[in-house]
Coordinates of N, CA and C in Angstrom, one line a residue:
M1 N 74.6 89.2 90.7 CA 74.8 89.2 89.4 C 73.9 88.3 88.7
V2 N 74.0 87.1 89.2 CA 73.3 86.0 89.0 C 72.1 86.0 88.7
H3 N 71.6 86.7 89.9 CA 69.8 87.0 89.9 C 69.4 88.0 88.9
A4 N 70.5 88.9 88.4 CA 70.1 89.8 87.1 C 70.0 89.2 86.0
L5 N 71.1 87.8 85.7 CA 71.0 87.3 84.4 C 70.1 86.1 84.5
E6 N 69.8 85.9 85.7 CA 68.6 84.5 85.8 C 67.0 85.4 85.2
E7 N 67.0 86.5 85.5 CA 66.2 87.3 85.2 C 65.9 87.6 83.4
I8 N 67.2 87.9 83.1 CA 67.4 88.5 81.7 C 67.0 87.4 81.0
A9 N 67.8 85.9 81.3 CA 67.0 84.9 80.4 C 66.0 84.4 80.8
R10 N 65.0 84.6 82.0 CA 63.7 84.5 81.9 C 63.2 85.1 80.7
T11 N 63.3 86.3 81.0 CA 62.7 87.2 80.0 C 62.7 87.2 78.5
L12 N 63.7 86.9 78.3 CA 64.3 86.6 77.1 C 63.5 85.6 76.1
V13 N 63.3 85.8 74.8 CA 63.0 84.9 74.2 C 63.7 84.2 73.4
P14 N 62.8 82.3 73.1 CA 64.0 81.7 72.8 C 64.9 82.3 71.6
G15 N 66.1 81.6 71.6 CA 66.8 82.2 70.6 C 67.3 83.7 70.8
G16 N 66.8 84.4 71.5 CA 67.2 85.4 71.8 C 68.5 86.2 72.4
L17 N 69.3 87.0 72.0 CA 70.8 87.3 72.2 C 70.6 88.5 73.7
V18 N 71.8 88.3 73.7 CA 72.3 89.1 75.3 C 73.7 89.4 75.1
L19 N 74.3 91.0 74.6 CA 75.2 91.1 74.6 C 76.2 91.4 76.0
D20 N 77.5 90.8 76.6 CA 78.5 91.3 77.5 C 79.4 92.0 76.6
I21 N 79.2 93.3 77.2 CA 80.6 94.0 76.7 C 81.0 94.9 77.9
R22 N 82.3 94.5 78.3 CA 83.0 94.9 79.4 C 84.2 94.9 79.2
P23 N 85.1 96.4 80.2 CA 86.5 96.5 79.8 C 87.5 95.3 80.7
Y24 N 88.3 95.0 80.3 CA 89.1 94.2 81.5 C 90.2 95.3 82.0
L25 N 90.6 95.6 82.8 CA 91.4 96.5 83.5 C 92.7 95.2 83.9
P26 N 93.9 96.0 84.0 CA 94.2 97.4 83.7 C 94.6 98.0 82.3
F27 N 94.8 99.4 81.8 CA 95.0 100.0 81.2 C 96.2 99.8 81.0
R28 N 96.2 99.8 79.3 CA 97.9 100.0 78.6 C 98.3 101.3 79.3
P29 N 99.9 101.5 78.7 CA 100.3 102.5 79.2 C 99.8 103.5 78.3
L30 N 99.9 104.9 79.0 CA 99.4 106.3 78.7 C 100.8 106.3 77.4
E31 N 100.1 106.6 76.6 CA 100.9 106.8 75.0 C 100.7 108.5 74.1
L32 N 102.1 108.8 74.1 CA 102.1 110.0 72.9 C 101.5 109.7 71.9
V33 N 100.9 109.9 70.8 CA 100.7 109.8 69.4 C 100.9 110.8 68.7
V34 N 101.7 110.9 67.8 CA 101.9 111.6 66.9 C 102.2 111.3 65.7
D35 N 101.5 111.6 64.2 CA 101.5 111.4 63.2 C 101.1 109.4 63.4
G36 N 100.4 108.9 64.1 CA 100.9 107.6 63.8 C 101.2 106.9 64.3
E37 N 102.3 107.4 65.0 CA 103.4 107.0 66.0 C 103.0 107.1 67.2
A38 N 103.3 106.0 68.1 CA 103.0 106.3 69.6 C 104.1 106.1 70.4
R39 N 104.6 106.7 71.8 CA 105.4 106.6 72.3 C 105.0 106.6 73.8
V40 N 105.6 105.4 74.5 CA 105.0 105.1 75.9 C 105.7 106.4 76.8
L41 N 104.5 106.9 77.4 CA 104.9 107.9 78.5 C 105.1 107.2 79.5
G42 N 104.4 106.1 80.0 CA 104.0 105.9 81.6 C 102.9 105.1 81.8
R43 N 103.0 104.4 82.6 CA 101.3 104.2 84.2 C 101.1 104.5 84.4
L44 N 99.2 104.3 85.1 CA 99.0 104.9 85.8 C 99.1 104.4 86.6
D45 N 99.0 105.0 88.2 CA 98.8 104.4 89.3 C 97.5 103.3 89.5
E46 N 97.3 102.3 89.3 CA 95.8 101.5 89.3 C 96.2 100.3 90.7
A47 N 95.1 100.3 91.0 CA 94.7 99.1 92.0 C 95.2 97.7 91.7
A48 N 95.9 97.1 92.4 CA 95.9 95.7 92.4 C 94.6 95.0 92.4
F49 N 94.5 94.1 91.3 CA 93.3 93.4 91.2 C 93.7 92.2 90.0
D50 N 92.6 91.4 89.9 CA 92.7 90.4 88.9 C 92.4 90.8 87.7
P51 N 92.7 90.9 86.9 CA 92.7 91.4 85.2 C 90.9 90.7 85.4
G52 N 90.1 91.7 84.6 CA 88.7 91.4 84.2 C 87.8 91.8 85.3
D53 N 86.8 90.7 85.6 CA 85.9 91.3 86.9 C 85.9 89.7 86.9
P54 N 86.0 89.5 87.9 CA 86.3 88.1 88.8 C 84.4 87.5 89.1
A55 N 83.6 88.6 89.4 CA 82.4 88.3 89.9 C 81.6 88.0 89.0
A56 N 81.7 89.3 87.6 CA 81.1 88.7 86.4 C 81.2 87.8 85.8
D57 N 82.7 87.3 86.0 CA 83.1 86.1 85.1 C 82.2 85.1 85.9
G58 N 82.3 84.4 87.1 CA 81.8 83.7 88.0 C 80.4 83.6 87.9
A59 N 79.5 84.9 87.9 CA 77.8 84.6 87.5 C 77.7 83.9 86.3
L60 N 78.6 84.7 85.1 CA 78.4 84.3 83.7 C 78.6 82.8 83.6
G61 N 79.5 82.2 84.1 CA 79.7 80.9 84.2 C 78.9 79.6 85.2
E62 N 78.0 80.5 86.3 CA 77.0 79.6 86.4 C 75.7 79.5 85.5
I63 N 75.7 80.7 85.0 CA 74.5 80.9 84.0 C 74.5 80.0 83.1
L64 N 75.6 79.8 82.6 CA 76.1 78.8 81.3 C 76.1 77.5 81.9
A65 N 76.7 77.1 82.4 CA 76.7 75.9 83.2 C 75.0 75.4 83.7
R66 N 74.1 76.2 84.0 CA 72.9 75.6 84.5 C 72.1 75.5 82.7
G67 N 72.5 76.4 82.0 CA 72.3 75.9 80.4 C 70.7 77.2 79.9
L68 N 71.1 78.2 81.2 CA 69.7 79.4 80.9 C 70.3 80.4 79.3
L69 N 71.3 80.2 79.4 CA 72.4 81.0 78.4 C 73.0 80.2 77.7
T70 N 73.3 80.0 76.3 CA 74.6 79.7 75.5 C 75.6 80.5 75.4
L71 N 77.1 80.1 75.2 CA 78.0 81.5 74.6 C 78.0 81.1 73.1
D72 N 77.2 81.6 72.4 CA 77.3 82.0 70.9 C 78.9 82.4 70.1
Y73 N 79.3 83.9 71.3 CA 81.0 83.8 70.6 C 81.4 84.8 71.8
A74 N 82.7 84.6 71.7 CA 83.4 85.4 72.4 C 84.7 85.9 71.5
G75 N 84.9 87.4 72.0 CA 85.7 88.0 71.3 C 85.9 89.2 71.9
A76 N 87.7 89.7 71.7 CA 88.0 91.2 72.4 C 88.5 92.0 71.4
F77 N 88.7 92.7 72.0 CA 90.0 94.0 71.2 C 90.1 95.0 72.1
Y78 N 90.9 95.7 71.5 CA 91.7 97.0 72.5 C 90.9 98.1 72.1
S79 N 90.3 98.7 72.9 CA 89.5 100.3 72.5 C 90.4 101.4 72.8
S80 N 90.2 102.1 72.2 CA 91.4 103.5 72.6 C 90.8 104.8 72.5
S81 N 91.0 104.8 73.4 CA 90.5 106.4 74.1 C 91.6 108.0 73.5
Y82 N 91.4 108.9 73.3 CA 92.2 110.0 73.1 C 91.9 111.2 73.5
W83 N 92.6 111.9 74.2 CA 92.6 113.6 74.5 C 93.7 114.3 74.1
D84 N 93.1 115.4 74.3 CA 94.3 116.5 73.5 C 94.7 117.2 74.7
S85 N 94.3 117.4 75.8 CA 95.1 117.9 77.1 C 94.7 117.0 78.4
I86 N 96.0 117.2 79.4 CA 95.5 116.5 80.6 C 94.2 116.4 81.3
A87 N 93.8 118.0 81.2 CA 92.4 118.0 81.9 C 91.3 117.6 81.2
E88 N 91.6 116.9 80.1 CA 90.5 116.1 79.8 C 90.3 114.4 80.3
L89 N 91.9 113.9 80.3 CA 92.4 112.9 80.5 C 92.1 112.6 81.8
R90 N 92.5 113.9 82.9 CA 91.5 113.5 84.3 C 90.3 113.3 84.7
D91 N 89.4 114.0 83.3 CA 87.9 114.2 83.8 C 87.7 112.8 83.3
Y92 N 88.3 112.2 82.2 CA 87.8 110.7 81.7 C 88.1 109.5 83.2
L93 N 89.2 110.1 83.8 CA 89.8 109.1 84.8 C 88.8 108.8 86.4
R94 N 88.3 110.2 86.3 CA 86.9 110.3 87.7 C 86.1 108.9 87.3
D95 N 85.7 108.7 86.4 CA 85.3 107.3 86.5 C 85.5 106.1 86.4
W96 N 87.1 106.0 86.5 CA 87.8 105.1 87.1 C 88.5 105.0 88.2
S97 N 88.0 106.3 89.2 CA 88.9 106.5 90.2 C 89.1 105.5 91.3
D98 N 88.1 104.6 91.2 CA 88.6 103.5 92.4 C 89.4 102.5 92.2
V99 N 90.2 102.5 90.9 CA 91.4 101.5 90.1 C 92.1 102.0 89.4
A100 N 92.1 103.6 89.3 CA 93.1 103.9 88.3 C 93.3 105.6 88.5
R101 N 94.6 106.2 88.9 CA 94.9 107.5 89.0 C 96.4 108.2 88.0
L102 N 95.9 109.0 87.9 CA 97.2 109.8 87.3 C 97.9 110.6 87.8
P103 N 99.0 109.9 88.0 CA 100.2 110.3 88.8 C 100.8 111.9 88.5
R104 N 101.2 112.4 89.5 CA 101.6 113.6 89.0 C 102.4 114.1 88.3
S105 N 103.8 113.3 88.5 CA 105.0 113.3 87.6 C 104.5 112.6 85.9
L106 N 103.6 111.7 86.2 CA 103.3 111.1 84.9 C 102.4 112.4 83.9
A107 N 101.7 113.1 84.5 CA 100.9 114.3 84.3 C 101.9 115.2 83.6
D108 N 102.7 115.5 84.4 CA 103.7 116.7 84.0 C 104.3 116.2 82.8
V109 N 105.1 115.1 82.7 CA 105.7 114.2 81.6 C 104.6 114.5 80.1
A110 N 103.4 114.2 80.6 CA 102.5 113.8 79.4 C 102.1 115.4 79.2
R111 N 102.3 116.5 79.8 CA 102.0 118.1 79.5 C 103.0 118.6 78.9
R112 N 104.1 118.3 79.2 CA 105.3 118.5 78.8 C 105.7 117.9 77.0
S113 N 105.2 116.7 77.1 CA 105.3 116.0 75.6 C 104.2 116.5 74.7
L114 N 103.2 116.9 74.9 CA 102.0 117.8 74.2 C 102.5 118.7 73.7
R115 N 103.0 119.6 74.5 CA 103.7 120.6 74.8 C 104.5 120.8 73.3
A116 N 105.4 119.9 73.8 CA 106.6 119.8 72.4 C 106.0 119.4 70.9
A117 N 105.4 118.3 71.2 CA 104.7 118.0 69.9 C 104.0 118.8 68.9
G118 N 103.2 119.9 69.6 CA 102.2 120.6 68.8 C 100.8 119.5 69.0
P119 N 99.9 120.9 68.0 CA 98.8 120.5 67.7 C 98.5 119.1 67.3
Q120 N 99.4 118.2 66.8 CA 98.6 117.0 66.4 C 99.3 115.9 66.9
A121 N 99.5 116.4 68.1 CA 99.7 115.4 69.2 C 98.5 114.6 69.6
W122 N 98.7 113.4 70.4 CA 97.3 113.1 71.3 C 97.8 112.1 72.2
L123 N 97.0 112.1 73.5 CA 97.2 111.3 74.3 C 95.9 110.3 74.1
R124 N 96.6 108.9 74.5 CA 95.8 107.6 74.1 C 96.1 106.5 75.3
L125 N 94.9 106.4 75.6 CA 94.9 105.1 76.8 C 94.5 103.9 76.1
Q126 N 94.4 102.8 76.3 CA 93.8 101.7 75.7 C 93.2 100.8 76.7
T127 N 91.9 100.3 76.3 CA 91.7 99.4 77.5 C 91.0 98.2 76.4
Y128 N 91.8 96.8 77.2 CA 91.1 95.7 76.6 C 89.5 95.5 77.1
V129 N 88.9 95.3 75.7 CA 87.6 95.1 75.8 C 87.0 93.3 75.7
V130 N 86.3 92.9 76.4 CA 85.7 91.8 75.9 C 84.2 91.7 75.8
V131 N 84.0 90.8 74.8 CA 82.9 90.7 74.0 C 82.3 89.2 74.1
N132 N 80.6 89.0 74.7 CA 80.3 87.6 74.7 C 79.0 88.0 74.1
R133 N 78.6 87.2 73.1 CA 77.0 87.0 72.7 C 76.5 85.7 73.1
L134 N 75.8 85.9 74.0 CA 74.7 85.0 74.7 C 73.4 84.7 74.1
R135 N 72.7 83.4 73.7 CA 71.5 83.2 73.1 C 71.0 82.4 74.4
K136 N 69.9 82.3 74.4 CA 68.6 82.0 75.1 C 68.4 80.7 74.1
P137 N 68.8 79.3 74.7 CA 68.0 78.1 73.9 C 67.1 77.8 73.1
H138 N 66.5 77.2 71.9 CA 65.0 77.1 72.1 C 64.8 76.4 73.0
R139 N 63.7 76.1 73.5 CA 63.2 74.9 74.2 C 63.3 73.8 73.3
R140 N 63.3 72.8 74.1 CA 63.2 71.4 73.0 C 61.5 70.9 73.7
R141 N 60.7 70.7 72.8 CA 59.5 70.0 72.8 C 59.9 68.5 73.0
R142 N 59.0 68.2 74.2 CA 58.7 66.8 74.4 C 57.8 66.2 74.0
L143 N 57.9 64.8 73.6 CA 56.4 64.8 73.4 C 55.9 63.6 74.5
R144 N 54.7 63.7 75.1 CA 54.3 63.0 76.1 C 52.9 62.5 75.8
R145 N 52.6 61.3 76.2 CA 51.2 60.7 75.5 C 50.2 61.1 76.9
L146 N 48.8 61.5 75.7 CA 47.6 62.1 76.5 C 47.4 60.8 77.2
A147 N 46.9 60.8 78.4 CA 46.0 59.5 79.3 C 45.3 59.2 78.6
V148 N 44.1 59.9 78.3 CA 43.1 59.4 77.9 C 43.0 58.5 76.5
S149 N 43.7 59.2 75.5 CA 43.9 58.7 74.1 C 45.1 58.0 73.8
G150 N 46.0 58.1 74.3 CA 47.1 57.4 74.3 C 48.3 58.1 72.8
R151 N 47.4 59.6 72.3 CA 48.1 59.8 71.5 C 49.5 60.4 71.5
L152 N 50.0 60.8 70.9 CA 51.4 61.6 71.1 C 51.0 63.1 70.9
A153 N 51.4 64.2 72.3 CA 51.2 65.7 71.9 C 52.5 66.2 72.1
K154 N 52.7 67.4 71.5 CA 53.8 68.1 71.8 C 53.5 69.0 73.3
T155 N 54.8 69.4 74.2 CA 54.4 70.2 75.1 C 55.5 71.0 75.2

């Protein structure tokens, strides 16, 4: 990861920007949303891990410490994903199969809740997303004396 960030910094023009946008797991609880009101149905089965991405955070920290990029902005928000069926939710969770799964008992509760609430109901999962804006610093020009003439020149 450090090597990839080094290459990005190397090829970026001075003052250029890089956006680091990534989810921080675990997911919030699965909710049933009806007419803008949310009711918690339960939690997914999720792997035990540190929130966020320690490897990415470490690589980014190293690049910042070396001055290859500077942190211009750091923010976060909750991203909501909605489904109107268990099948759609399961399809979404396939991409997360190494860290989260929908337990059968929660799927049954969600299916019954959707059916009881009617067509205006949605299932919702929220994910915490971090956004970092990184900038390649402008190279400061140093003055050096030209050996022959003694004049100052920018390098």
